[in-house]
Short mmCIF file of C-alpha atoms and ligand atoms in Angstrom, two decimals:
data_model
loop_
_atom_site.label_atom_id
_atom_site.label_comp_id
_atom_site.label_asym_id
_atom_site.label_seq_id
_atom_site.Cartn_x
_atom_site.Cartn_y
_atom_site.Cartn_z
CA MET G 53 13.47 -4.22 18.82
CA PRO G 54 11.95 -6.03 15.76
CA LYS G 55 14.12 -6.35 12.66
CA GLU G 56 13.94 -3.56 10.08
CA LEU G 57 11.27 -4.03 7.41
CA LYS G 58 12.55 -3.62 3.86
CA ILE G 59 10.10 -2.03 1.44
CA LEU G 60 10.69 -2.53 -2.29
CA LEU G 61 8.95 0.13 -4.35
CA ALA G 62 8.12 -0.87 -7.91
CA SER G 63 8.99 1.66 -10.58
CA PRO G 64 7.25 2.67 -12.77
CA ARG G 65 4.06 2.80 -10.72
CA GLY G 66 1.08 5.12 -10.44
CA PHE G 67 -0.15 7.69 -12.94
CA CYS G 68 0.29 6.99 -16.64
CA ALA G 69 0.20 9.59 -19.41
CA GLY G 70 -3.49 8.93 -20.18
CA VAL G 71 -4.53 9.48 -16.55
CA ASP G 72 -2.38 12.60 -16.22
CA ARG G 73 -4.00 14.01 -19.34
CA ALA G 74 -7.56 13.16 -18.28
CA ILE G 75 -7.18 14.83 -14.87
CA GLU G 76 -5.54 17.85 -16.49
CA ILE G 77 -8.47 18.09 -18.92
CA VAL G 78 -10.96 18.34 -16.02
CA LYS G 79 -8.83 20.93 -14.20
CA LYS G 80 -8.27 23.02 -17.35
CA THR G 81 -11.96 22.84 -18.29
CA LEU G 82 -12.92 24.09 -14.82
CA LYS G 83 -10.39 26.89 -15.14
CA LYS G 84 -11.52 27.93 -18.61
CA PHE G 85 -15.29 27.53 -18.25
CA GLY G 86 -15.80 27.81 -14.48
CA SER G 87 -17.81 25.34 -12.40
CA PRO G 88 -19.72 23.20 -12.53
CA VAL G 89 -18.31 20.97 -15.21
CA TYR G 90 -19.92 17.57 -15.74
CA VAL G 91 -17.88 14.39 -16.13
CA ARG G 92 -19.49 11.30 -17.60
CA HIS G 93 -18.31 8.35 -15.46
CA GLU G 94 -15.33 8.53 -13.05
CA ILE G 95 -12.69 10.40 -15.07
CA VAL G 96 -10.22 7.66 -13.99
CA HIS G 97 -10.95 4.80 -11.61
CA ASN G 98 -9.67 6.28 -8.37
CA THR G 99 -11.81 7.45 -5.46
CA GLN G 100 -9.39 10.09 -4.22
CA VAL G 101 -8.93 11.64 -7.66
CA VAL G 102 -12.71 11.82 -8.09
CA GLU G 103 -13.26 13.32 -4.61
CA ASN G 104 -10.58 15.97 -5.20
CA LEU G 105 -12.12 16.98 -8.54
CA LYS G 106 -15.57 17.17 -6.94
CA LYS G 107 -14.15 19.72 -4.51
CA LEU G 108 -12.97 21.81 -7.48
CA GLY G 109 -16.45 21.83 -9.03
CA ALA G 110 -16.74 18.66 -11.13
CA ILE G 111 -20.06 16.80 -11.04
CA PHE G 112 -19.87 13.11 -11.92
CA VAL G 113 -22.75 11.42 -13.75
CA GLU G 114 -23.14 8.04 -15.43
CA GLU G 115 -25.34 9.17 -18.33
CA LEU G 116 -25.92 12.47 -20.12
CA ASP G 117 -29.61 12.31 -19.15
CA GLU G 118 -28.66 13.05 -15.54
CA ILE G 119 -27.22 16.46 -16.48
CA LYS G 120 -29.55 19.21 -15.32
CA ASP G 121 -27.85 22.23 -16.91
CA ARG G 122 -27.05 21.39 -20.52
CA SER G 123 -25.33 24.70 -21.06
CA ARG G 124 -22.36 23.40 -19.04
CA PRO G 125 -19.46 21.42 -20.62
CA VAL G 126 -19.35 17.65 -20.22
CA ILE G 127 -16.16 15.59 -20.26
CA PHE G 128 -15.99 11.95 -21.34
CA SER G 129 -13.75 9.77 -19.15
CA ALA G 130 -10.30 8.35 -20.03
CA HIS G 131 -11.87 4.92 -20.66
CA GLY G 132 -13.60 6.08 -23.84
CA VAL G 133 -17.25 6.08 -24.85
CA PRO G 134 -19.42 4.33 -27.45
CA LYS G 135 -20.08 6.38 -30.60
CA SER G 136 -23.65 6.94 -29.43
CA VAL G 137 -22.46 9.20 -26.56
CA PRO G 138 -20.93 12.13 -28.52
CA LYS G 139 -23.87 11.79 -30.90
CA GLU G 140 -26.29 12.13 -27.99
CA ALA G 141 -24.37 15.15 -26.68
CA LEU G 142 -24.65 16.84 -30.09
CA ASN G 143 -28.38 16.06 -30.26
CA LYS G 144 -28.77 17.63 -26.84
CA LYS G 145 -26.73 20.62 -28.06
CA MET G 146 -24.15 20.05 -25.34
CA PHE G 147 -20.50 21.09 -25.54
CA TYR G 148 -18.30 18.09 -24.83
CA ILE G 149 -14.59 17.46 -24.35
CA ASP G 150 -13.29 13.96 -24.89
CA ALA G 151 -10.68 12.79 -22.32
CA THR G 152 -10.42 9.30 -23.84
CA CYS G 153 -6.80 8.14 -23.59
CA PRO G 154 -5.22 8.31 -27.07
CA LEU G 155 -4.17 4.67 -26.66
CA VAL G 156 -7.82 3.67 -26.19
CA THR G 157 -8.77 5.78 -29.21
CA LYS G 158 -6.14 3.84 -31.18
CA VAL G 159 -8.01 0.60 -30.38
CA HIS G 160 -11.33 2.24 -31.39
CA ARG G 161 -9.95 3.28 -34.78
CA GLU G 162 -8.36 -0.15 -35.27
CA ALA G 163 -11.69 -1.94 -34.59
CA GLU G 164 -13.49 0.40 -36.95
CA PHE G 165 -10.89 -0.06 -39.71
CA LEU G 166 -11.08 -3.85 -39.41
CA TYR G 167 -14.86 -3.84 -39.52
CA LYS G 168 -14.92 -1.59 -42.58
CA ASN G 169 -12.46 -3.92 -44.29
CA GLY G 170 -14.72 -6.94 -43.86
CA TYR G 171 -13.26 -8.54 -40.75
CA LYS G 172 -15.17 -10.14 -37.89
CA VAL G 173 -13.64 -8.41 -34.87
CA ILE G 174 -12.98 -10.28 -31.62
CA LEU G 175 -12.41 -8.08 -28.59
CA VAL G 176 -10.51 -9.59 -25.65
CA GLY G 177 -11.59 -7.76 -22.51
CA HIS G 178 -13.74 -7.68 -19.39
CA LYS G 179 -17.50 -7.51 -19.82
CA ASP G 180 -19.12 -4.30 -18.59
CA HIS G 181 -15.81 -2.44 -18.10
CA PRO G 182 -16.39 1.07 -19.51
CA GLU G 183 -13.46 0.72 -21.92
CA VAL G 184 -14.97 -2.47 -23.34
CA LEU G 185 -18.40 -0.84 -23.65
CA GLY G 186 -16.72 2.06 -25.46
CA THR G 187 -14.81 -0.17 -27.89
CA MET G 188 -17.82 -2.37 -28.62
CA GLY G 189 -19.84 0.78 -29.19
CA GLN G 190 -17.59 1.84 -32.08
CA LEU G 191 -19.17 -0.83 -34.27
CA PRO G 192 -22.75 -1.79 -35.05
CA LYS G 193 -24.31 -4.15 -32.50
CA ASP G 194 -23.40 -7.84 -33.00
CA SER G 195 -20.47 -7.09 -35.33
CA ILE G 196 -17.88 -7.40 -32.54
CA LYS G 197 -17.54 -10.47 -30.33
CA LEU G 198 -16.33 -10.14 -26.75
CA ILE G 199 -14.29 -12.90 -25.16
CA GLU G 200 -12.99 -12.74 -21.60
CA THR G 201 -11.21 -16.02 -20.88
CA VAL G 202 -9.22 -18.91 -22.30
CA GLY G 203 -12.47 -20.91 -22.05
CA ASP G 204 -14.36 -18.35 -24.15
CA ALA G 205 -11.63 -18.53 -26.81
CA ALA G 206 -11.73 -22.33 -26.82
CA ASN G 207 -15.53 -22.33 -27.14
CA ILE G 208 -15.75 -20.14 -30.25
CA ASN G 209 -17.45 -22.07 -33.01
CA VAL G 210 -15.16 -21.55 -36.00
CA ASN G 211 -17.87 -22.65 -38.46
CA GLU G 212 -20.20 -19.89 -37.32
CA ILE G 213 -17.78 -17.17 -38.45
CA LYS G 214 -17.79 -16.79 -42.22
CA LYS G 215 -15.57 -13.70 -42.48
CA PRO G 216 -11.81 -13.25 -42.00
CA VAL G 217 -11.12 -12.74 -38.30
CA ALA G 218 -9.12 -10.08 -36.43
CA TYR G 219 -8.71 -9.30 -32.74
CA VAL G 220 -8.20 -6.23 -30.60
CA THR G 221 -7.86 -6.09 -26.81
CA GLN G 222 -8.64 -3.92 -23.81
CA THR G 223 -5.58 -1.81 -22.90
CA THR G 224 -5.31 -2.86 -19.25
CA LEU G 225 -5.34 -6.66 -19.40
CA SER G 226 -2.84 -9.09 -17.92
CA VAL G 227 -0.09 -9.44 -20.54
CA ASP G 228 0.43 -13.15 -19.76
CA ASP G 229 -3.26 -14.17 -19.58
CA THR G 230 -3.92 -12.35 -22.86
CA LYS G 231 -1.02 -14.18 -24.52
CA GLU G 232 -2.68 -17.51 -23.63
CA ILE G 233 -6.02 -16.38 -25.05
CA ILE G 234 -4.37 -15.17 -28.26
CA GLU G 235 -2.49 -18.44 -28.67
CA ILE G 236 -5.84 -20.27 -28.66
CA LEU G 237 -7.33 -17.80 -31.13
CA LYS G 238 -4.34 -18.34 -33.43
CA THR G 239 -4.83 -22.11 -33.30
CA LYS G 240 -8.50 -21.73 -34.15
CA PHE G 241 -8.00 -19.06 -36.80
CA PRO G 242 -4.47 -19.48 -38.26
CA ASP G 243 -4.95 -16.36 -40.42
CA ILE G 244 -6.27 -14.15 -37.64
CA LYS G 245 -5.13 -10.53 -38.00
CA SER G 246 -3.28 -9.12 -34.98
CA PRO G 247 -3.12 -5.41 -34.10
CA THR G 248 -0.22 -3.66 -35.87
CA LYS G 249 0.94 -2.41 -32.48
CA GLU G 250 0.12 -4.17 -29.21
CA ASP G 251 -3.18 -2.92 -27.70
CA ILE G 252 -2.20 -3.56 -24.07
CA CYS G 253 -0.62 -0.20 -23.33
CA TYR G 254 2.95 0.63 -22.32
CA ALA G 255 1.86 1.66 -18.79
CA THR G 256 0.03 -1.62 -18.12
CA THR G 257 2.96 -3.65 -19.47
CA ASN G 258 5.64 -1.73 -17.53
CA ARG G 259 3.74 -1.85 -14.21
CA GLN G 260 3.20 -5.60 -14.56
CA GLU G 261 6.85 -6.24 -15.49
CA ALA G 262 8.04 -4.18 -12.50
CA VAL G 263 5.79 -6.24 -10.19
CA LYS G 264 7.14 -9.50 -11.65
CA LYS G 265 10.65 -8.36 -10.81
CA ILE G 266 10.05 -7.77 -7.10
CA ALA G 267 6.99 -9.78 -6.01
CA PRO G 268 8.93 -13.09 -5.85
CA LEU G 269 11.32 -11.48 -3.32
CA CYS G 270 8.56 -10.28 -0.97
CA ASP G 271 6.63 -11.76 1.97
CA MET G 272 3.68 -9.50 1.16
CA PHE G 273 2.82 -7.26 -1.76
CA PHE G 274 0.50 -4.25 -1.84
CA VAL G 275 -1.11 -2.60 -4.83
CA VAL G 276 -2.49 0.86 -4.10
CA GLY G 277 -5.57 1.37 -6.25
CA SER G 278 -9.35 1.37 -6.35
CA LYS G 279 -11.46 -1.78 -6.55
CA ASN G 280 -12.90 -0.80 -9.94
CA SER G 281 -9.45 -0.15 -11.43
CA SER G 282 -8.81 -2.92 -13.94
CA ASN G 283 -5.05 -2.36 -14.17
CA SER G 284 -4.70 -2.33 -10.35
CA GLN G 285 -6.62 -5.62 -10.06
CA ARG G 286 -4.34 -7.14 -12.69
CA LEU G 287 -1.26 -6.06 -10.70
CA VAL G 288 -2.52 -8.03 -7.69
CA GLU G 289 -3.00 -11.11 -9.90
CA VAL G 290 0.47 -10.68 -11.44
CA ALA G 291 2.07 -10.40 -7.97
CA LYS G 292 0.32 -13.60 -6.86
CA LYS G 293 1.25 -15.47 -10.04
CA SER G 294 4.85 -14.33 -9.63
CA GLY G 295 5.00 -16.13 -6.30
CA CYS G 296 3.82 -13.67 -3.64
CA LEU G 297 0.54 -15.23 -2.59
CA LYS G 298 -0.08 -12.64 0.11
CA SER G 299 -0.76 -9.85 -2.38
CA GLU G 300 -3.56 -7.38 -1.76
CA LEU G 301 -5.23 -4.35 -3.22
CA ILE G 302 -5.18 -1.32 -0.93
CA PRO G 303 -8.04 0.99 -1.86
CA PHE G 304 -8.30 4.55 -0.48
CA ASN G 305 -8.77 4.54 3.33
CA GLU G 306 -8.51 0.73 3.56
CA LYS G 307 -7.42 -0.68 6.91
CA LEU G 308 -3.96 -2.26 6.66
CA PRO G 309 -3.37 -5.88 7.73
CA ILE G 310 -0.89 -4.74 10.39
CA ASP G 311 -0.91 -8.13 12.16
CA LEU G 312 0.50 -9.68 8.97
CA ILE G 313 2.87 -6.82 8.13
CA ILE G 314 4.62 -7.07 11.50
CA LYS G 315 5.65 -10.63 10.67
CA CYS G 316 7.29 -9.67 7.32
CA ASP G 317 10.95 -9.08 6.50
CA LYS G 318 10.32 -7.65 3.07
CA ILE G 319 7.24 -6.20 1.39
CA GLY G 320 6.64 -4.80 -2.07
CA ILE G 321 4.48 -1.83 -3.03
CA THR G 322 3.18 -0.57 -6.36
CA SER G 323 0.19 1.47 -7.48
CA GLY G 324 -2.24 1.28 -10.37
CA ALA G 325 -2.10 3.73 -13.28
CA SER G 326 -4.91 5.82 -11.77
CA ALA G 327 -3.59 5.99 -8.17
CA PRO G 328 -1.89 9.20 -6.95
CA GLU G 329 1.64 8.81 -5.53
CA GLN G 330 0.46 10.49 -2.31
CA LEU G 331 -1.49 7.33 -1.47
CA VAL G 332 1.69 5.24 -1.72
CA GLN G 333 3.53 7.69 0.54
CA ASN G 334 0.60 7.60 3.02
CA LEU G 335 0.80 3.81 3.07
CA ILE G 336 4.53 3.93 3.83
CA LEU G 337 3.92 6.45 6.66
CA GLU G 338 1.24 4.19 8.10
CA ILE G 339 3.58 1.17 8.08
CA LYS G 340 6.29 3.32 9.68
CA LYS G 341 4.09 3.70 12.76
CA PHE G 342 4.56 -0.02 13.49
CA ARG G 343 7.99 -0.89 12.07
CA ASN G 344 11.40 0.57 11.40
CA ILE G 345 11.66 0.58 7.65
CA SER G 346 14.11 1.08 4.81
CA THR G 347 12.90 1.66 1.27
CA GLU G 348 14.42 0.81 -2.08
CA GLU G 349 13.11 1.95 -5.44
CA VAL G 350 13.45 -0.92 -7.95
CA ILE G 351 13.45 0.65 -11.41
CA LEU G 352 12.43 -1.47 -14.38
CA THR G 353 12.38 1.38 -16.87
CA LYS G 354 11.82 5.13 -17.08
CA GLU G 355 8.69 6.39 -18.82
CA ASN G 356 8.61 9.62 -20.78
CA VAL G 357 5.26 9.40 -22.58
CA THR G 358 3.05 12.50 -22.67
CA PHE G 359 -0.14 13.23 -24.59
CA LYS G 360 -1.34 16.59 -25.90
CA LEU G 361 -4.49 18.18 -24.52
CA PRO G 362 -7.52 18.62 -26.80
CA LYS G 363 -7.39 21.74 -29.01
CA SER G 364 -10.38 23.32 -27.22
CA LEU G 365 -8.23 23.64 -24.07
CA SER G 366 -4.95 24.83 -25.55
S1 LIG I 935 -3.55 2.69 -18.55
FE1 LIG I 935 -2.80 2.90 -20.66
S2 LIG I 935 -4.63 3.05 -21.93
FE2 LIG I 935 -5.26 3.44 -19.79
S3 LIG I 935 -5.14 5.65 -19.57
FE3 LIG I 935 -3.15 4.85 -18.95
S4 LIG I 935 -1.87 4.93 -20.83
FE4 LIG I 935 -4.02 5.13 -21.44
#
């Protein structure tokens, strides 16, 4: 009989308050207005969540132009949208509900405030991620500069920027990588203005800290989440950097590396902020088919954040 496999479950993991709210907004909109309801972009980056909402009557589109029946409500995803999107919806006489996470909206307002007060705004984030497109789209084109890496920060030409400089960041970045980038920015621009409150959100920070605590103890580490989920991808990187090189993302319906799992004594599991807990439990059940297991929840902190729904749904 092979030795028991110990599974360490990171806590907190899975849904954050912004994801909970966004999913609730789609469900409540369907209930109040009937189906179909359109959703611009995946409401949160998780395949199973999207598939379940499709079954309830949500239709996912990438742009408002794709919407055939403009009399139906449209919901903007939790990642936020450029200012041009609500404007376009109004021009098209469409009724919209904004499911942007309030912590993303905070970054939008911050960027706008800085711009209006004469700052050149640097955004630290990943090119083409919808949140980054949304934040950049709060300001006129070319008035916000995106940097992604330490190299980008090092390559900024200080002499080209004539205004005072401030930075904001995407909410789901790696806390440690971002620190390095900000250190470089501070060396280049000693007076750079930082956000009054950290832009990387509580959920991202807590999930990464929980991974750091257990990944070094594990032979393998699994992050349940979709490939396009930024915070899930960061959790894999954090697990690897913390010493567990065999760390992998487990998207919905992904085949498990059973040949590797059978050789382990201890594995760690977490899930991205947009991944339902059911997927974690399914993963554990799958592993149980091959090994005797014991599980231990390793709690870093308890979260009690909740966000109100938009007025139009209350
Ligand atoms: S990860 Fe953070 S910013 Fe993104 S939806 Fe969740 S709480 Fe909001």
